[in-house]
Short mmCIF file of C-alpha atoms and ligand atoms in Angstrom, two decimals:
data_model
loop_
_atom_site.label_atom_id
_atom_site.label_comp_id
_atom_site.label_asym_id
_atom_site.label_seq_id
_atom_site.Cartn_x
_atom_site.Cartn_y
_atom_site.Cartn_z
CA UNK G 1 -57.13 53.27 30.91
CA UNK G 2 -59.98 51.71 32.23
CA UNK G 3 -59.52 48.09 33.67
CA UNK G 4 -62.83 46.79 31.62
CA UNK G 5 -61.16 47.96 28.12
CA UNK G 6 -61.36 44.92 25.75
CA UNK G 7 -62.38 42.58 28.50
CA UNK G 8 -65.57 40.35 27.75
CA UNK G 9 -68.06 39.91 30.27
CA UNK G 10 -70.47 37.14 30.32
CA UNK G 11 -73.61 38.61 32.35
CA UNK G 12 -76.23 35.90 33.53
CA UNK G 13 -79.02 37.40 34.14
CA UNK G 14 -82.08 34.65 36.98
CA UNK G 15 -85.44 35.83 37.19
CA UNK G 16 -86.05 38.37 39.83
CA UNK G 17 -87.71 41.50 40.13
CA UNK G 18 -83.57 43.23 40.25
CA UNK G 19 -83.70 42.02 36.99
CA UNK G 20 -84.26 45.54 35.43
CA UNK G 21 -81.06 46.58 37.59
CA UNK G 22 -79.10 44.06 35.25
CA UNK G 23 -80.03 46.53 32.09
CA UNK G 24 -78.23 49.05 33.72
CA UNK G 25 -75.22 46.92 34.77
CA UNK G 26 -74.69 45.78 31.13
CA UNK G 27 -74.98 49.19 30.18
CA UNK G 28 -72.02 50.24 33.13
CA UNK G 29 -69.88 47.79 31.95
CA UNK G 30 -69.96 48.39 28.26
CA UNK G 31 -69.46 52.18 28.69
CA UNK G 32 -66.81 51.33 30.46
CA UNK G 33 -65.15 49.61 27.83
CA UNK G 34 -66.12 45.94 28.03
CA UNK G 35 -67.75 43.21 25.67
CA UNK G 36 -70.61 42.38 27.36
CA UNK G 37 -72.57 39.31 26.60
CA UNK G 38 -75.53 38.53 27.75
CA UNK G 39 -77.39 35.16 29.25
CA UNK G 40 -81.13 35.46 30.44
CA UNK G 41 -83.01 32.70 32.29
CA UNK G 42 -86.21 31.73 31.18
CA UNK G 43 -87.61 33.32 34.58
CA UNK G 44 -85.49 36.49 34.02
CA UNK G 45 -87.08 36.79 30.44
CA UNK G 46 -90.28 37.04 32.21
CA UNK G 47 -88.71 40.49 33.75
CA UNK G 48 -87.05 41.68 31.15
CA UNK G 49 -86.63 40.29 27.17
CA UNK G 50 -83.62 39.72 25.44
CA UNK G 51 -83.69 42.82 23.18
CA UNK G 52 -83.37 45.55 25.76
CA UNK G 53 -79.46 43.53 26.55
CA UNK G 54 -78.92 42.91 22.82
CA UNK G 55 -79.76 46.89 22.44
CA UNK G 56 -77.46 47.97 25.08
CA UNK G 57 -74.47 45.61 24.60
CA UNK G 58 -74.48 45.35 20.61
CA UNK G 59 -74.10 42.15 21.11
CA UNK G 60 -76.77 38.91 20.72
CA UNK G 61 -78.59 38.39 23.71
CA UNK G 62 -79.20 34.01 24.91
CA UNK G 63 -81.30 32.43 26.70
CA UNK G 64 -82.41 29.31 25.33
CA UNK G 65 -79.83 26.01 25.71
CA UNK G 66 -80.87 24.98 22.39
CA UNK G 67 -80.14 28.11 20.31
CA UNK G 68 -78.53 27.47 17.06
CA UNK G 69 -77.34 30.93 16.52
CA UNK G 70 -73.73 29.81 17.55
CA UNK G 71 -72.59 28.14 14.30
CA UNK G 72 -71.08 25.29 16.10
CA UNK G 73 -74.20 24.55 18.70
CA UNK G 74 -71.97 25.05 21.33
CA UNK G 75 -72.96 28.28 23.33
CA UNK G 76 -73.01 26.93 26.33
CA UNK G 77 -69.17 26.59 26.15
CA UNK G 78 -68.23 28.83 23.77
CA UNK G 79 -69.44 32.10 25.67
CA UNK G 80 -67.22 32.16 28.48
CA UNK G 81 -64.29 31.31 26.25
CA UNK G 82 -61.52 34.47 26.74
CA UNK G 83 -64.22 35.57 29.31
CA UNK G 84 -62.75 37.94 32.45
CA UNK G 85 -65.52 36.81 34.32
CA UNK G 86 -69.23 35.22 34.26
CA UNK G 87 -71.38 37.48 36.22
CA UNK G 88 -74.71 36.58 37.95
CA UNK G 89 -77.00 39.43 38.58
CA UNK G 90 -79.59 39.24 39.89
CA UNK G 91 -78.62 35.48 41.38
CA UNK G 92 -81.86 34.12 42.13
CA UNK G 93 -81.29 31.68 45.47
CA UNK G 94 -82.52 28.96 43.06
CA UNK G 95 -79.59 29.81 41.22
CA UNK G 96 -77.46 29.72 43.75
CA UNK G 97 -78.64 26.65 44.89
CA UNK G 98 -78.14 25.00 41.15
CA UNK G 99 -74.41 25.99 41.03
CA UNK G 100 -73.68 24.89 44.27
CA UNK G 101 -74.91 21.43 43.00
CA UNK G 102 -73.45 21.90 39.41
CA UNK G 103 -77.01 21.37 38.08
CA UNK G 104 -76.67 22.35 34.51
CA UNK G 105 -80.71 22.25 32.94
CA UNK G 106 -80.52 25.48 30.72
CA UNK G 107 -77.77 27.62 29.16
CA UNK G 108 -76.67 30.08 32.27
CA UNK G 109 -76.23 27.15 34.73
CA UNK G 110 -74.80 24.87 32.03
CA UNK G 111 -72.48 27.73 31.30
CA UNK G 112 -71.37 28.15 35.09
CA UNK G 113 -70.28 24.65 35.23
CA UNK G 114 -68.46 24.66 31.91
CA UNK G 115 -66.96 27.81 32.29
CA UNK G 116 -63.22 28.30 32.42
CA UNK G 117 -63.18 31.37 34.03
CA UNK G 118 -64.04 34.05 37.07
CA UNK G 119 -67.91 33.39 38.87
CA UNK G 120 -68.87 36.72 40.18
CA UNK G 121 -72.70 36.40 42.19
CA UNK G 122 -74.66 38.95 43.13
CA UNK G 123 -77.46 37.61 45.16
CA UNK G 124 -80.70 38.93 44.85
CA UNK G 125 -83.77 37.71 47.12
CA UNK G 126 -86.79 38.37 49.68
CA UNK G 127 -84.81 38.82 53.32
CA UNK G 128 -86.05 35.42 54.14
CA UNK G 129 -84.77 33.18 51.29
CA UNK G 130 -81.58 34.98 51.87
CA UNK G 131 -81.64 34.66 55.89
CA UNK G 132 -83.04 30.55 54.96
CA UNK G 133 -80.01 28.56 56.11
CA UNK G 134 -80.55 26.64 53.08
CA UNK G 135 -79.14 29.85 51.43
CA UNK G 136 -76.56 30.46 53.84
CA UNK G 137 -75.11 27.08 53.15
CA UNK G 138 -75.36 27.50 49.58
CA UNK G 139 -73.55 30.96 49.56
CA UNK G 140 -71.07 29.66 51.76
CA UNK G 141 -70.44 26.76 49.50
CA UNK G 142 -70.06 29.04 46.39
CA UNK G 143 -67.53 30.69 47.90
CA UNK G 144 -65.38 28.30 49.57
CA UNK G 145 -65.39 26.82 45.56
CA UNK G 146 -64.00 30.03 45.00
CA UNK G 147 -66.94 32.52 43.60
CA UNK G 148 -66.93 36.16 44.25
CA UNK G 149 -70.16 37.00 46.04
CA UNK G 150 -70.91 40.41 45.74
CA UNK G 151 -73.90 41.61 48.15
CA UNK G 152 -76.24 41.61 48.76
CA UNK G 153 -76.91 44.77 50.47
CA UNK G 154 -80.12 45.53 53.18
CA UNK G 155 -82.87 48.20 52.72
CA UNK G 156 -86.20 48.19 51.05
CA UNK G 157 -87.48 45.31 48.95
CA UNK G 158 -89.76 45.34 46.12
CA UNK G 159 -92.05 42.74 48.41
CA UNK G 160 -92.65 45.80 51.05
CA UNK G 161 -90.37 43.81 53.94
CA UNK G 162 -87.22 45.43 54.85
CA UNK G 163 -84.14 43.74 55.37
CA UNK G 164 -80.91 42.05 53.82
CA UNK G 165 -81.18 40.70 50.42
CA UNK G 166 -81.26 43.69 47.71
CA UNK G 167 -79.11 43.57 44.83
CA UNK G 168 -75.93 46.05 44.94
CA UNK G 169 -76.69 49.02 42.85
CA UNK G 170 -75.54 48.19 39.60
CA UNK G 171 -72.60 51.36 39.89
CA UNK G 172 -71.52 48.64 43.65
CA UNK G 173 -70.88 45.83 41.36
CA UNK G 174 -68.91 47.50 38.61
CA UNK G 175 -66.79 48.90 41.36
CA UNK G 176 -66.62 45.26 42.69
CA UNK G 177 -65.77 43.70 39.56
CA UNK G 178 -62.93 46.82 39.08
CA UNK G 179 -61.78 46.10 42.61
CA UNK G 180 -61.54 42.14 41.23
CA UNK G 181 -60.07 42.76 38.15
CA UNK G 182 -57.23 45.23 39.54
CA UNK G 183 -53.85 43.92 40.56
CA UNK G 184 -52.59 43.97 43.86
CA UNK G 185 -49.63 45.62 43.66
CA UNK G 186 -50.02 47.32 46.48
CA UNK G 187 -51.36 43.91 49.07
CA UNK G 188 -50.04 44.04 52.47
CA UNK G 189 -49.52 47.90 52.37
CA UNK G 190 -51.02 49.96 54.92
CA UNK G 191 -51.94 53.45 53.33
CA UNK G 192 -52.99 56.98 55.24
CA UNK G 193 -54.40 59.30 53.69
CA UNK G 194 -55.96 63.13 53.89
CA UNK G 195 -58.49 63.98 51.52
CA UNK G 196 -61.11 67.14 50.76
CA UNK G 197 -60.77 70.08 52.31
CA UNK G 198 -61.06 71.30 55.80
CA UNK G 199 -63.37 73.55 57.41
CA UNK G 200 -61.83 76.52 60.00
CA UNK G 201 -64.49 77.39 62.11
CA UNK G 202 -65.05 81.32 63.03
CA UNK G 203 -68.57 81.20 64.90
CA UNK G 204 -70.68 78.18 65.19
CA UNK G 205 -72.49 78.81 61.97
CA UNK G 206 -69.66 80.21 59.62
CA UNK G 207 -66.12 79.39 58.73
CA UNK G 208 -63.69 79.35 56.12
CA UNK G 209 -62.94 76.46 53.86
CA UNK G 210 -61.50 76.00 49.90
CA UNK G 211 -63.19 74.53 46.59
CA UNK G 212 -61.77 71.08 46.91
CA UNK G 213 -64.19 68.62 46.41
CA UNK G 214 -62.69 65.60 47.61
CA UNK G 215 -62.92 63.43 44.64
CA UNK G 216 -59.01 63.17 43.14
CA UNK G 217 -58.53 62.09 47.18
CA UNK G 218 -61.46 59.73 47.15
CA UNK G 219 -60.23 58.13 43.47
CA UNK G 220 -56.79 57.57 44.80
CA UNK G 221 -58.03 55.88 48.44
CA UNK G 222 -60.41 53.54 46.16
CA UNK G 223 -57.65 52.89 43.73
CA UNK G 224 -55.33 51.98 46.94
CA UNK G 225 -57.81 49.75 48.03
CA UNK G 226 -58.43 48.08 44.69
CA UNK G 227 -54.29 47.29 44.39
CA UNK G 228 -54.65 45.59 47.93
CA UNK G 229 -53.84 48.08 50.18
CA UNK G 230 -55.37 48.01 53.79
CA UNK G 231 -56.92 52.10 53.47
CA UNK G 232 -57.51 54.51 56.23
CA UNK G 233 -58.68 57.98 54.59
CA UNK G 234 -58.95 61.22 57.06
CA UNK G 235 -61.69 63.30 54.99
CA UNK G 236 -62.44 67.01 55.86
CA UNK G 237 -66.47 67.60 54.93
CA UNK G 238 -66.98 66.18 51.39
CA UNK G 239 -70.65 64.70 50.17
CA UNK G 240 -68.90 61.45 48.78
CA UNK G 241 -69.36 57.66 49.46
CA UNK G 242 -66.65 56.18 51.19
CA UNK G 243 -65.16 53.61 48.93
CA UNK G 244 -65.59 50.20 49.72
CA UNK G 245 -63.37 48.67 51.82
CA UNK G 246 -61.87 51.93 52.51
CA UNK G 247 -61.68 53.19 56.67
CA UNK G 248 -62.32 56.49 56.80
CA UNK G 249 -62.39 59.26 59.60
CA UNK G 250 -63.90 62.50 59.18
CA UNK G 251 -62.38 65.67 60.80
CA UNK G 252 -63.37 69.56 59.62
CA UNK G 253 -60.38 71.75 60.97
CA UNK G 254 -56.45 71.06 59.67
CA UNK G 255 -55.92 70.85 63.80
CA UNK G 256 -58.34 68.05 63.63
CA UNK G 257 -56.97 66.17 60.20
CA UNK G 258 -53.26 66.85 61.71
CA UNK G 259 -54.55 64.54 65.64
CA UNK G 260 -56.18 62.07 62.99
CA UNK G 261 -52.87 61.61 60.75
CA UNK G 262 -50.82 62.08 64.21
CA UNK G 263 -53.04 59.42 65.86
CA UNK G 264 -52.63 56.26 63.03
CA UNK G 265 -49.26 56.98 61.17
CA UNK G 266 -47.10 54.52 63.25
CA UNK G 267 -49.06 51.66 61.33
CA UNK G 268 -48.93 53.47 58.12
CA UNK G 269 -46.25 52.63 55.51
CA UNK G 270 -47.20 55.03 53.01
CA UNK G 271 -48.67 58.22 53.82
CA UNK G 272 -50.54 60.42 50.56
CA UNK G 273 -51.93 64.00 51.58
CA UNK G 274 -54.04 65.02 48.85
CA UNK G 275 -56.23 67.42 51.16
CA UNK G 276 -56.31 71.26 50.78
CA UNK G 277 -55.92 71.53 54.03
CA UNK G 278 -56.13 75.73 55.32
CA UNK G 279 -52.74 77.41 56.08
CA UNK G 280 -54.43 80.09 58.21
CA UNK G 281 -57.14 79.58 60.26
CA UNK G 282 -59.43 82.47 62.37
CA UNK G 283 -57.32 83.06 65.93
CA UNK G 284 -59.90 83.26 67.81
CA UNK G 285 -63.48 81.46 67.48
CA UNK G 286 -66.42 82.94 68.61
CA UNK G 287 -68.68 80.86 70.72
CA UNK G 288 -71.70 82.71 69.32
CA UNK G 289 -72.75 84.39 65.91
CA UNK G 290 -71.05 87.14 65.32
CA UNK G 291 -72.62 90.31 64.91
CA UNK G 292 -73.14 92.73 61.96
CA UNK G 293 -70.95 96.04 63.84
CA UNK G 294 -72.10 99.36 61.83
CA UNK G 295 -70.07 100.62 59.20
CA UNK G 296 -66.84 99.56 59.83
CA UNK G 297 -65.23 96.32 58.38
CA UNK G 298 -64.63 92.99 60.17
CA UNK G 299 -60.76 92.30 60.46
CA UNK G 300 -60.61 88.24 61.18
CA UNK G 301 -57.04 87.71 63.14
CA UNK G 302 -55.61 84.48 61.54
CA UNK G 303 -52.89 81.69 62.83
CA UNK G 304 -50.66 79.49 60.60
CA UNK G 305 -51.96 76.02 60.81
CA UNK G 306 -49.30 72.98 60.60
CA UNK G 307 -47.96 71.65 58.08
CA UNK G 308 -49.33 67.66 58.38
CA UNK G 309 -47.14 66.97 55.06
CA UNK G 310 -43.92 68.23 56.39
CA UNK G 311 -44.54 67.27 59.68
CA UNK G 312 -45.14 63.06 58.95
CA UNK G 313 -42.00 63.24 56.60
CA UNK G 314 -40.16 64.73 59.29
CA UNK G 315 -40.82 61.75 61.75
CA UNK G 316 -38.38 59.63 62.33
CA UNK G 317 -40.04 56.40 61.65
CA UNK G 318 -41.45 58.44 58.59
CA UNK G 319 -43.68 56.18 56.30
CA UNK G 320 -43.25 56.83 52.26
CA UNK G 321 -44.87 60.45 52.12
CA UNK G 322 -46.55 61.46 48.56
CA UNK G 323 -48.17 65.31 48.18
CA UNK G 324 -50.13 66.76 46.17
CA UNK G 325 -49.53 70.20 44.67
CA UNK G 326 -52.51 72.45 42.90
CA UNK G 327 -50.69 75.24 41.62
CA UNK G 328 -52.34 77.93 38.81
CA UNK G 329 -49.21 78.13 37.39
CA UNK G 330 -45.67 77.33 36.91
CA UNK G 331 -46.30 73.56 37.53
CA UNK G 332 -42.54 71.98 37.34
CA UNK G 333 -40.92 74.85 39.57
CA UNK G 334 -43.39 75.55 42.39
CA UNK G 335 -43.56 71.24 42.68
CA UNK G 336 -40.10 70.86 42.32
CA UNK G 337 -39.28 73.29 45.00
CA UNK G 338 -42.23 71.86 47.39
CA UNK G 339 -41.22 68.36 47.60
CA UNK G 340 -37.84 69.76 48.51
CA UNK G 341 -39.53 71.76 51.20
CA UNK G 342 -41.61 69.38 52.53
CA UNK G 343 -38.66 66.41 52.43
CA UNK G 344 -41.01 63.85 50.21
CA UNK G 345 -39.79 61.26 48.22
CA UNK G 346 -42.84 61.56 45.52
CA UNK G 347 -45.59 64.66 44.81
CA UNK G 348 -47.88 65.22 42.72
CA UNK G 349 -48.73 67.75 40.36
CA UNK G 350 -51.38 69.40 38.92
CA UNK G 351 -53.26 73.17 37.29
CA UNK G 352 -55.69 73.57 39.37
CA UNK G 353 -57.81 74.31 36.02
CA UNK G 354 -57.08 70.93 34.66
CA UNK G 355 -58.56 68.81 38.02
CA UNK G 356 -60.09 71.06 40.80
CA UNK G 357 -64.03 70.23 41.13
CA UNK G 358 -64.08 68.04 38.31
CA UNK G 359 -64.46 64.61 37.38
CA UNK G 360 -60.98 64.78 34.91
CA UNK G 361 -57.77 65.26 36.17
CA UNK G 362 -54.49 65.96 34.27
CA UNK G 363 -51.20 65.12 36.81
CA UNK G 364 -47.11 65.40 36.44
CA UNK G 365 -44.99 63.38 39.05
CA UNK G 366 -42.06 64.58 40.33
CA UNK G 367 -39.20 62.64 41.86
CA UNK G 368 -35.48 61.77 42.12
CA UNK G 369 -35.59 60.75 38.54
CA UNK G 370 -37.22 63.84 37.15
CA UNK G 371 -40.73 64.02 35.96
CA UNK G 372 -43.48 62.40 34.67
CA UNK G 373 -46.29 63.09 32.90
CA UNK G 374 -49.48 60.79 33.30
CA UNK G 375 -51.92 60.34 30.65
CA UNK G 376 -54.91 62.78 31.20
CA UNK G 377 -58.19 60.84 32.09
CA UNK G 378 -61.05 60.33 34.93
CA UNK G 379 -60.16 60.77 37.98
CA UNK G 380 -60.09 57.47 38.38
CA UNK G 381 -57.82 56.58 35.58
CA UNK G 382 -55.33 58.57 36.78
CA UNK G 383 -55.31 57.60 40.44
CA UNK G 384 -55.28 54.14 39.43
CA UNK G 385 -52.00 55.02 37.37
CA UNK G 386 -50.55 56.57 39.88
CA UNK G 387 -50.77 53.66 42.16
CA UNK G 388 -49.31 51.76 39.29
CA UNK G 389 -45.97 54.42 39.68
CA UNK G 390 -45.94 53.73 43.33
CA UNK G 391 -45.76 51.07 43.17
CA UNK G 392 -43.05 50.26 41.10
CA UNK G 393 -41.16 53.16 43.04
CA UNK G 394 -41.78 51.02 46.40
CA UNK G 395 -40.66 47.84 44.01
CA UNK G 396 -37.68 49.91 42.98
O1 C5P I 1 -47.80 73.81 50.76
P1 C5P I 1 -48.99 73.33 50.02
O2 C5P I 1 -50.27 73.52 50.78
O3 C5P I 1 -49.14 73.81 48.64
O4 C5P I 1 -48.71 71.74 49.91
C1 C5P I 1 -49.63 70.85 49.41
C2 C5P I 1 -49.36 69.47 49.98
O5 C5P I 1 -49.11 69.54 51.38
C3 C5P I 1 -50.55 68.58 49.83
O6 C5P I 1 -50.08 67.27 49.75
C4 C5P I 1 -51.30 68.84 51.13
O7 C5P I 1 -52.17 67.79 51.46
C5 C5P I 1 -50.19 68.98 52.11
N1 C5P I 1 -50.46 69.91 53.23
C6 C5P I 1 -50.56 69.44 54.53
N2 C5P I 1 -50.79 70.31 55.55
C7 C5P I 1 -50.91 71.63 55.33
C8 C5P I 1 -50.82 72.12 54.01
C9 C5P I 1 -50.61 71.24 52.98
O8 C5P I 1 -50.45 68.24 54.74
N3 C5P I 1 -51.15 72.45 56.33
#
């Protein structure tokens, strides 16, 4: 289930150009299964009005300290009531600068000061009022009173310059806030992983690799990194963003991902290989293109590659080793008899129809006490309920 179910989200919305981003964040956050309501600034309504937010949320949008909408006059406390969090984006560095002081002269920074929960800012300026060590203090400050500053990040602004002080996309802070919201069930853990697929070179322009697309691997390393774990993912080629927070070291061959793992699992305490890694690659690899030969067929000579799974659990110092197993068919035997193989405490199931490519993935854990079936869900979802189970095993 997804963290933001039932939770209600205040989002405070200064006057900046990001503004419009803030639309799209309220938007994020309900489809993702929170109450969101809504604060604008007088300067933000100058961006953006109050109707788009009360569109997108379902809920009344505020701005105005004086509002008598709220049948006891009281909005300015009452919002953040059974709030998860009051979010600032864009934070304008006037903003900032107002909280820092507890300045309270209209209803979002009178609602910061009388809040009685979470302050999540996400500053939002010209490079320069962010560099201004006027702002520096101020963000410093915010922080050491315990606010969770999320961003800003560098790149193009809307003023032409170029340089730190954009707001994180609005998809950024709804990972930030899941991040924040997550238990750490898994702090002071140090995870490795292997994720995607890998690539087995046969010339320098062609080689032979699988349909995995990386993303049930990618889920899991962000949801490991959201419970507190310290996260070091080696990734054969994927096209995904490395989550945040997440170290990650990209290899294309298994011989590669295998020196990686090798290289880093002395520090590891758990070790999850969710990578299709290649059981065979070509024996030989040509240095240059190989070349159409008449009629007859090309036979490509292949070697076994290692087993990276079997070969960590084997170690003497062997962290906590979880697999994965894809299987078309047959689910409960062929995982059954793999984790036995392989020597692993905990592995993974799944049809390869219900997860591979997808966003969706539909997973059965095996282990000493039998198996378990996890609710199907996003990829996501279930990664984030798996670290839930591993935890609890580690607990256990
Ligand atoms: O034997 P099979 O490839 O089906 O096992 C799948 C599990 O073993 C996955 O966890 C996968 O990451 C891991 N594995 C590995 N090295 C290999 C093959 C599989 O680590 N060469």
């Amino acid at each position: 289930m997804s963290i933001f179910m039932g939770k209600r989200i205040v989002l405070g919305v200064t006057g900046g150009v990001a503004a419009y981003k803030a639309a799209e964040l309220a938007r994020l956050l309900g489809k993702a299964g929170a109450n969101v309501h809504c604060v604008l600034t007088e300067a933000a309504s100058r961006f953006v009005t109050p109707a788009s937010f009360q569109a997108l949320t379902g809920n009344p949008a505020w701005s105005d300290l004086w509002d008598v909408r709220m049948p006891n006059g009281m909005a300015h406390i009452d919002l953040t009531r059974g709030a998860a969090a009051l979010v600032v984006a864009p934070a304008s560095a006037n903003s900032i600068a107002k909280y820092v002081h507890g300045m309270a002269d209209d209803l979002l920074s009178t609602l910061v000061l009388a809040r009685d929960c979470p302050l999540v800012v996400c500053p939002a300026m010209n490079r320069q009022m962010w560099e201004n060590s006027a702002t520096q203090r101020n963000v410093a400050q915010l922080r050491q009173d315990g606010a969770l500053i999320l961003g800003p990040a560098a790149g193009e602004q809307a003023c032409g310059e170029v340089g730190m002080g954009r707001m994180l996309e609005p998809e950024q802070i709804v990972a930030g806030l899941e991040a924040f919201f997550t238990p750490k069930l898994l702090a002071g853990k140090r995870v490795l992983m292997t994720a995607g697929p890998t690539y087995e070179a046969l010339d320098p322009v062609r080689g032979i690799t699988n349909l995995s697309s990386g993303k049930m691997g990618y889920a899991l390393a962000r949801a490991c990194a959201n419970a507190g774990a310290e996260v070091t993912l080696v990734s054969g080629p994927v096209s995904l963003a490395t989550p945040a927070g997440v170290r990650r070291i990209d290899v294309k061959s298994a011989l590669e991902m295998r020196d990686a793992v090798l290289r880093h699992v002395a520090q590891a305490g758990i070790f999850i290989a969710v990578a299709a890694v290649a059981d065979y690659r070509p024996a030989n690899v040509s240095a240059h293109k190989l070349k159409k030969s008449g009629a007859t067929g090309l036979t490509i000579a292949m070697e076994q590659n290692p087993d990276i799974l079997s070969e960590v659990a084997a170690l003497s110092s062997a962290p906590f080793c979880v697999g994965f197993a894809a299987e078309s068919q047959n689910l409960d035997e062929y995982a059954t008899t793999k984790r036995a193989k392989k020597g692993i405490p905990l592995i993974v199931g799944n049809l390869v129809q219900d997860g591979m490519g997808g966003d969706a993935n539909r997973v059965v854990l095996y282990d000493d006490s039998g198996r378990h079936e996890l609710p199907a869900g996003s990829k996501d979802a279930v990664a984030a309920d798996i670290v839930v189970y591993l935890a609890n095993l580690l607990g256990a």
